[in-house]
Short mmCIF file of C-alpha atoms and ligand atoms in Angstrom, two decimals:
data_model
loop_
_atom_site.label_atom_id
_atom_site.label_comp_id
_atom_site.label_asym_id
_atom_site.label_seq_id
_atom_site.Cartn_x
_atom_site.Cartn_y
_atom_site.Cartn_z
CA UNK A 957 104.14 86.81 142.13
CA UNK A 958 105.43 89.87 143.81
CA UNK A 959 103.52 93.37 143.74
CA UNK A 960 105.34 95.93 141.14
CA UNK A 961 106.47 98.82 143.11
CA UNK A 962 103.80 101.34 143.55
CA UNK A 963 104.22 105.34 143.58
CA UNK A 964 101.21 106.38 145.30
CA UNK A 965 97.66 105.79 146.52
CA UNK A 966 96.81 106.35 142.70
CA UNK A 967 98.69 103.91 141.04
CA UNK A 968 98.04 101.81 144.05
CA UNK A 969 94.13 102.16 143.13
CA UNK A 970 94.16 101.83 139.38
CA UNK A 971 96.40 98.15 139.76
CA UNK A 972 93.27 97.75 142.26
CA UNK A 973 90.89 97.95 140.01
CA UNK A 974 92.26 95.73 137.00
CA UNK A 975 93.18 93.25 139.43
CA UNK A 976 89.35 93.01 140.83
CA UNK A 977 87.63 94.28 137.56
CA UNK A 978 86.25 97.14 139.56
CA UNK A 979 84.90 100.41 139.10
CA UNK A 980 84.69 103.67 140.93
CA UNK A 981 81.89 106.20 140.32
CA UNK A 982 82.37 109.61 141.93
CA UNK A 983 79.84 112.47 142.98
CA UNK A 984 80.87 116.00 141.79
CA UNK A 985 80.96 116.60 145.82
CA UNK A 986 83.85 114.46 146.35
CA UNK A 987 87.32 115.64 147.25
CA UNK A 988 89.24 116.72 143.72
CA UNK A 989 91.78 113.52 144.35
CA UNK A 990 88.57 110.94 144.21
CA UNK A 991 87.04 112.80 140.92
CA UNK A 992 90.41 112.21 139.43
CA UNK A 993 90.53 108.77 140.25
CA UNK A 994 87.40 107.73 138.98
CA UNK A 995 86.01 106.33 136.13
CA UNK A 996 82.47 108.33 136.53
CA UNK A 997 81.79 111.35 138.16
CA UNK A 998 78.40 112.45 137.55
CA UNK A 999 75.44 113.98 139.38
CA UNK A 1000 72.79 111.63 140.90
CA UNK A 1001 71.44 110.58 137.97
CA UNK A 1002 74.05 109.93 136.53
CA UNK A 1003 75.72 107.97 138.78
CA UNK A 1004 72.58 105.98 138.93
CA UNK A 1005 72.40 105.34 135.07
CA UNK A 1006 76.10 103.86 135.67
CA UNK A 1007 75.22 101.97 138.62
CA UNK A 1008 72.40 100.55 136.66
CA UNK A 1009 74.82 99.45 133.49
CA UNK A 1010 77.67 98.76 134.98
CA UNK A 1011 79.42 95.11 133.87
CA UNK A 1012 82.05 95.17 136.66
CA UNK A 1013 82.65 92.77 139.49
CA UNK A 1014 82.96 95.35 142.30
CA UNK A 1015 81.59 99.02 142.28
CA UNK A 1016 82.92 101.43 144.59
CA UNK A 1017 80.86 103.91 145.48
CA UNK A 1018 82.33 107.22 146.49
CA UNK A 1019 79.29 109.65 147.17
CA UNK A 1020 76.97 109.25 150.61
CA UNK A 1021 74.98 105.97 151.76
CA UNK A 1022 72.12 106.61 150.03
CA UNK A 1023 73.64 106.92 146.37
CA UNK A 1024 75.70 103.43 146.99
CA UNK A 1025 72.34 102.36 148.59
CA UNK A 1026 71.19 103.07 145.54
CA UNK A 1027 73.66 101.10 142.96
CA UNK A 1028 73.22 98.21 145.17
CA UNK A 1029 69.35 98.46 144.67
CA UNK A 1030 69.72 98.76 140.56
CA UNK A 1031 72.58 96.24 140.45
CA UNK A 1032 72.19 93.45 142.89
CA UNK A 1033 74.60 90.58 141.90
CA UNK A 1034 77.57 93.16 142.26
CA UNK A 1035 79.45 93.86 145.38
CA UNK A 1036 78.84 97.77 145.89
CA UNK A 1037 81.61 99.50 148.72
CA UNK A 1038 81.57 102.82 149.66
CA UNK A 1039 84.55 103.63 151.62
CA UNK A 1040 83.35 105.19 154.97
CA UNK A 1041 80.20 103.64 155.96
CA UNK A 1042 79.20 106.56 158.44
CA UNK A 1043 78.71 108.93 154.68
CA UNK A 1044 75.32 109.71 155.71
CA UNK A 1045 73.30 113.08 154.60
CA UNK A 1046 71.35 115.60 156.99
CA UNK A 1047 68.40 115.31 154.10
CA UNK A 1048 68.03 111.64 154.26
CA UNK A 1049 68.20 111.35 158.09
CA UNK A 1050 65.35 114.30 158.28
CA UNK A 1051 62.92 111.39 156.86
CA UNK A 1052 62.60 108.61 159.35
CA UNK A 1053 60.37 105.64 157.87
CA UNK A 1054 58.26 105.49 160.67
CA UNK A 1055 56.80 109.02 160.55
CA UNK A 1056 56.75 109.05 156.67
CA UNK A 1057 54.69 105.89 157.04
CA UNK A 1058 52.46 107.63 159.32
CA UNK A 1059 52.36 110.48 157.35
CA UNK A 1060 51.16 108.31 154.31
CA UNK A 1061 48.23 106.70 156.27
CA UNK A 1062 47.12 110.27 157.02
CA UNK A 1063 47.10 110.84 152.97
CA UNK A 1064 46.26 107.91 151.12
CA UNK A 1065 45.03 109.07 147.92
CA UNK A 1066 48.81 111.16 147.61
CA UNK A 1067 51.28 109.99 145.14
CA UNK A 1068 54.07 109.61 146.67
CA UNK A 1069 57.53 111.01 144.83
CA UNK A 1070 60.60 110.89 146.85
CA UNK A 1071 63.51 113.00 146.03
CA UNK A 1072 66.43 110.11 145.62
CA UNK A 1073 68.58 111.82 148.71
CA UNK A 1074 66.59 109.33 151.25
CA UNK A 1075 66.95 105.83 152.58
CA UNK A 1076 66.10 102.37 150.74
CA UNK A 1077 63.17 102.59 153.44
CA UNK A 1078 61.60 106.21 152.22
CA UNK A 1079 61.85 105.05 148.59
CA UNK A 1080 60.47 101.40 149.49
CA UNK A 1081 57.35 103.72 150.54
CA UNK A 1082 57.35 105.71 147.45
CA UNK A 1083 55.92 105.74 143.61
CA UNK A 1084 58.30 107.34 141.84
CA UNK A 1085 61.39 108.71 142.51
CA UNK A 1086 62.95 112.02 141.17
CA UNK A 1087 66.62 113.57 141.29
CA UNK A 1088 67.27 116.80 140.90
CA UNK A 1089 68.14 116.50 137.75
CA UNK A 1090 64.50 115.02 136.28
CA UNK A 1091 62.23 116.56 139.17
CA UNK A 1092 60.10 118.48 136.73
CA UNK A 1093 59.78 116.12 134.31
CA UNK A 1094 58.34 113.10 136.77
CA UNK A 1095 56.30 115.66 138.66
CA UNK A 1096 54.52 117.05 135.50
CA UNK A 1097 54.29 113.37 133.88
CA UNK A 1098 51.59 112.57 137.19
CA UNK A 1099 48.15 113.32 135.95
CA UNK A 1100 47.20 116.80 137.30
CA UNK A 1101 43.81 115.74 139.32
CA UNK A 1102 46.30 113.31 141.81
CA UNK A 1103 47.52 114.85 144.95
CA UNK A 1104 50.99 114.74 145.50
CA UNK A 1105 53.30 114.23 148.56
CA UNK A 1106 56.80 115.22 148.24
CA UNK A 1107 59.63 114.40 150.07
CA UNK A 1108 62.25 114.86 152.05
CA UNK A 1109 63.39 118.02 150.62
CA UNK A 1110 61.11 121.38 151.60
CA UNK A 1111 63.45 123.71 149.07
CA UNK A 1112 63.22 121.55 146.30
CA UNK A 1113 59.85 120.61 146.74
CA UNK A 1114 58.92 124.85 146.98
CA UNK A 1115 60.61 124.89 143.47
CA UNK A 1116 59.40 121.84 142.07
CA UNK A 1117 55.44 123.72 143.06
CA UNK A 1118 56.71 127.47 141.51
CA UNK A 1119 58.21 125.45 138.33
CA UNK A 1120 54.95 123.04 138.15
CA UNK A 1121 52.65 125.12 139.11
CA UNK A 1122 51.64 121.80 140.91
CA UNK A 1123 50.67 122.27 144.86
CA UNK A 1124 52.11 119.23 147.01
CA UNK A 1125 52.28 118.02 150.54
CA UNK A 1126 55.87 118.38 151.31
CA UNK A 1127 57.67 116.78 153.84
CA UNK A 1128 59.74 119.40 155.53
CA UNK A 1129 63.21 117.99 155.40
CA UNK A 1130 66.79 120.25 154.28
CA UNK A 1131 70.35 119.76 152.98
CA UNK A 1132 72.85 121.52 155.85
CA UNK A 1133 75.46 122.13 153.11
CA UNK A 1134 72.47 124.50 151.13
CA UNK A 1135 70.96 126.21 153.80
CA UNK A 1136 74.27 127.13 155.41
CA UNK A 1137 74.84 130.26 152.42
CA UNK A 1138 74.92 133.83 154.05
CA UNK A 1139 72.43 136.34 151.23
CA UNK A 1140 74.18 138.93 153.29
CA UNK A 1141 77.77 137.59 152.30
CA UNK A 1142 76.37 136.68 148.70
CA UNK A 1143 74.93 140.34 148.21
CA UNK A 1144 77.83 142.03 149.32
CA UNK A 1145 79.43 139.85 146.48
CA UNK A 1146 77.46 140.59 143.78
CA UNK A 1147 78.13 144.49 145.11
CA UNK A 1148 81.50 143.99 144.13
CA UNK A 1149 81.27 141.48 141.06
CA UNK A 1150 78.11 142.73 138.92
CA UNK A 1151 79.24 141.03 135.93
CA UNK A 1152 78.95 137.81 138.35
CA UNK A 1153 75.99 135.58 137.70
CA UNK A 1154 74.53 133.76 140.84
CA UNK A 1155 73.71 130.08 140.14
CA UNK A 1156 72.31 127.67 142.52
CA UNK A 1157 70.82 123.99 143.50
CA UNK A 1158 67.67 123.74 144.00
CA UNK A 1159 68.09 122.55 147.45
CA UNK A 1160 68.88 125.87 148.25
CA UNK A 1161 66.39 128.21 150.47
CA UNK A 1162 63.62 129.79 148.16
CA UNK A 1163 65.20 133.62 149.32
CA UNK A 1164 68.43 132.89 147.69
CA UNK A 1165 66.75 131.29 144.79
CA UNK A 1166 64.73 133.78 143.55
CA UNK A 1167 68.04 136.28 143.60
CA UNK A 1168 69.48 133.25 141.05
CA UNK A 1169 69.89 133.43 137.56
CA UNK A 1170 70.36 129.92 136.97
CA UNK A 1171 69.02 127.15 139.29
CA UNK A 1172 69.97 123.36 138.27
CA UNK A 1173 71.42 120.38 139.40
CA UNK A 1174 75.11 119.85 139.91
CA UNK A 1175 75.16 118.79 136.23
CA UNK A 1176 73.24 121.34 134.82
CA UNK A 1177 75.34 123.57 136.63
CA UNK A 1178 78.28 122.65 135.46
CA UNK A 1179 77.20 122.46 131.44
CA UNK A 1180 75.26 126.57 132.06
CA UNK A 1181 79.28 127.44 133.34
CA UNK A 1182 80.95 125.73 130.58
CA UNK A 1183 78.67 126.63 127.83
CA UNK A 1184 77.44 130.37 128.94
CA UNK A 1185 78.93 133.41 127.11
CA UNK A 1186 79.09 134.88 131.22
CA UNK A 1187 82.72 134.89 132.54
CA UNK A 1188 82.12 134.81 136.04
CA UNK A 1189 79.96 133.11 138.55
CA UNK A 1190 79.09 132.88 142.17
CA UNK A 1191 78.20 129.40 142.84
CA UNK A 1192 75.76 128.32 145.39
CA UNK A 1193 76.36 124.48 145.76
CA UNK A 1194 78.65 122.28 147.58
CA UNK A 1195 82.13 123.37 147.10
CA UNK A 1196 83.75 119.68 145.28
CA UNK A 1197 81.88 121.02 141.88
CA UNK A 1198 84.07 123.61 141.32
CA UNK A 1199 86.73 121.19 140.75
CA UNK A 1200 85.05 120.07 137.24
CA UNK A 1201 84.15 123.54 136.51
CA UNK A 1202 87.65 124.51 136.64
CA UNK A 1203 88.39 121.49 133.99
CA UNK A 1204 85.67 122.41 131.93
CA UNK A 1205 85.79 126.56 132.27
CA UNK A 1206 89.61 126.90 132.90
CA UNK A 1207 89.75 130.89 132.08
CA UNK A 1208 86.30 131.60 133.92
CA UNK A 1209 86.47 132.95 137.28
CA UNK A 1210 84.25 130.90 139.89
CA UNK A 1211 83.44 132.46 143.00
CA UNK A 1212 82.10 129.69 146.15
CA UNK A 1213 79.04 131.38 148.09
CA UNK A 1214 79.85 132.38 151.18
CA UNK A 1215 78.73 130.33 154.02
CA UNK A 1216 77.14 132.20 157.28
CA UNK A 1217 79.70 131.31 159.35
CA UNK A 1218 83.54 131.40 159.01
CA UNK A 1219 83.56 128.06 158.24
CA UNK A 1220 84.09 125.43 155.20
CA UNK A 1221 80.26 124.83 155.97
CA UNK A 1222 79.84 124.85 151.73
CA UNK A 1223 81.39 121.68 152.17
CA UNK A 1224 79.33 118.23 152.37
CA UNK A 1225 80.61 116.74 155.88
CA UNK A 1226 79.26 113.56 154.82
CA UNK A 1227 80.86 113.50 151.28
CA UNK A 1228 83.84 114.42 152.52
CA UNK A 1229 84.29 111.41 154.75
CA UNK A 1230 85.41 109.62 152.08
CA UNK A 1231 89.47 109.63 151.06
CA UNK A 1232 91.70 108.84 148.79
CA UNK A 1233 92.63 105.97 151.27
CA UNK A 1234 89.93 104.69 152.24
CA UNK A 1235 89.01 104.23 148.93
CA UNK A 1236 92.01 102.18 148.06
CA UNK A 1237 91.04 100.15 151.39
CA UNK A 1238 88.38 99.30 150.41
CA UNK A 1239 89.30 98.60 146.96
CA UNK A 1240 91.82 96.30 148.46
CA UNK A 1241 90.08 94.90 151.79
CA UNK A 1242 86.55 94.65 149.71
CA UNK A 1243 84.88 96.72 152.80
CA UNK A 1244 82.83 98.30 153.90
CA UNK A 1245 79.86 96.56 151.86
CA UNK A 1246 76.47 98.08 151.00
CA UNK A 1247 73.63 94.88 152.29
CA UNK A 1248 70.54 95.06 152.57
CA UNK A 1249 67.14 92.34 152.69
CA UNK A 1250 66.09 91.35 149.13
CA UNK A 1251 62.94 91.93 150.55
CA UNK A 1252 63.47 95.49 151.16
CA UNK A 1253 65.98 95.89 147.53
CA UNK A 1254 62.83 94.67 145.79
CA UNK A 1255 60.75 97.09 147.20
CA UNK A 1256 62.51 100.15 146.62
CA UNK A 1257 63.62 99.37 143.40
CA UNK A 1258 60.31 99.46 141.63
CA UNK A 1259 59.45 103.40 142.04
CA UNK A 1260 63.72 103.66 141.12
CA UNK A 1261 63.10 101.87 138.13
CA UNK A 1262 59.73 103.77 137.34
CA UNK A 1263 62.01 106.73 137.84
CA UNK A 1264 64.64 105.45 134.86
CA UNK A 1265 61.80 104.67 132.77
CA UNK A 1266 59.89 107.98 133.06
CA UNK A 1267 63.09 109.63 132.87
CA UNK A 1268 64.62 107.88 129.59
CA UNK A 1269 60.82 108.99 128.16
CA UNK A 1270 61.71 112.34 128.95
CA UNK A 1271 64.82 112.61 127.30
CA UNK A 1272 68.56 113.16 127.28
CA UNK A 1273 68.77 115.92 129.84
CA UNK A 1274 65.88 114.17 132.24
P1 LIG B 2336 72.51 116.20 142.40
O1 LIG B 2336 73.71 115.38 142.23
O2 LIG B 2336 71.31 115.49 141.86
O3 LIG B 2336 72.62 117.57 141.86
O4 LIG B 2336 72.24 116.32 143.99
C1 LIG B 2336 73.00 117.08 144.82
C2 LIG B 2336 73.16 116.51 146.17
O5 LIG B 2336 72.87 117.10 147.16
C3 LIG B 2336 73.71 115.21 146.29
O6 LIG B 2336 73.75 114.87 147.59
FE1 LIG B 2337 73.04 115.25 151.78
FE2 LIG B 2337 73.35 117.85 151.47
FE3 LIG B 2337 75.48 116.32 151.67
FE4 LIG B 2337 73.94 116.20 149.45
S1 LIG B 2337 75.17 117.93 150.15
S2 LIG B 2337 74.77 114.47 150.61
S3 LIG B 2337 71.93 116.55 150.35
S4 LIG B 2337 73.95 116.65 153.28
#
């Protein structure tokens, strides 16, 4: 049977995706064109809750290694692709498994909760897992007299102890994309927009943080723009978000943080590895493929699964 003529990369996806029963779930940090495209674009959690539920043949994974790392780990009979293998993330790779292991043997009465932005290895060595979304939540559900040793993220894990009020061993790991924002730049901002609210992630450095108003995930983020009375916001994240913020807040004005250098630094170059044509390609080719030992799947998956159950405890938001 010949192909029907195709328009463009879209239309080339979507027949794609009936053809293989596939589906495509999309971080808010991908390009606008892969958002639109997909049939999920969520936050971490999110996109792990779909992962975990998903009835389709094929997933396609556009977001870094370790989220598709991730599907694969909650969904093992499917075939999980994310479309530029080399999608890594600075936080992940500041977490090697050999010095977290020795860094456990030094602590072994710690519980162990690993922010999900690290490698099937980290969480393999981990009890629960957290995203930024439900990070409060699983850190207050440990009982209070158990140390705790957090990692790989240093500013989430300073707000996680400010919010808890829970002191924790962190490991001392970063995001580039939310330590690159200039307070300078941002201050000189908010000199000239004081009806601007500054919102941030929480991966952000604790300076800028404390000058926030509103500190979430990229969900939560998204929902305080939408549904605040406040018309205009600087936005301390990774630039892709403002894409659904637009959709959802078309009339509010949405102001990126400034970066220190003159450079699209607020972008994810990881994220951002993945197009609109590799994603067909690998739609199409069924490559690149997320693998991994059952061994080590099995291992990790437990404190992921601990995560989804403490979480779904928690509530809608957690
Ligand atoms: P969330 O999607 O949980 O907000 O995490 C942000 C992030 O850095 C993803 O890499
Ligand atoms: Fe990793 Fe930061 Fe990119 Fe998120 S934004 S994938 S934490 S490098």
């Amino acid at each position: 049977m010949s192909q029907p003529f195709l328009k463009d990369t879209f239309e080339e996806i979507e027949l794609l995706k009936r053809q293989k029963n596939a589906v495509i779930l999309a971080h808010y940090y991908q390009e606008p064109d892969i958002q639109d495209v997909a049939d999920f674009v969520g936050d971490s959690l999110e996109l792990a809750r779909a992962a975990q539920r998903s009835q389709a043949d094929l997933i396609v994974f556009a977001g870094v290694h370790f989220m598709a790392e991730g599907a694969k780990i909650l969904n093992p009979s499917r075939k999980v692709l994310l479309p530029d293998l080399r999608a890594g993330c600075s936080l992940a790779n500041s977490c090697p498994p050999e010095a977290f292991a020795a860094l456990r043997a030094r602590h072994p009465d710690h519980f162990v909760v690993s922010y999900i932005n690290c490698s099937a290895a980290i969480k393999a060595q981990s009890d629960v897992i957290c995203t930024s979304s439900n990070a409060v939540k699983i850190i207050e559900s440990i009982p209070p007299e158990r140390p705790i040793l957090f990692a790989p993220d240093r500013n989430l894990g300073a707000w996680l102890e400010k919010k808890t009020g829970r002191k924790m061993l962190l490991w001392q790991g970063a995001c580039i994309v939310h330590e690159t924002f200039s307070e300078r730049k941002i201050a000189a901002l908010q000199v000239e927009h004081p009806d601007a609210e500054l919102i941030a992630h929480p991966e952000c450095e604790e300076s800028l943080l404390s000058k926030a108003q509103f500190i979430g995930s990229t969900s939560a983020l998204l929902r305080y723009v939408v549904e605040s009375p406040v018309n205009k916001f600087i936005v301390a994240t990774e630039g892709g978000i403002l894409h659904q913020m637009k959709k959802g807040a078309p009339k509010k004005t949405l102001i990126p943080a400034p970066p220190n250098q003159n450079c699209a630094c607020n972008e994810c170059p990881y994220m951002k590895l993945n197009t609109l044509e590799k994603l067909r390609d690998a739609l199409r080719d069924e490559t690149p493929e997320i693998k991994m030992t059952e061994k080590l799947r099995k291992q990790a998956e437990l404190p992921l699964l601990k995560m989804m159950e403490w979480s779904s405890q928690i509530g809608k938001n957690a």
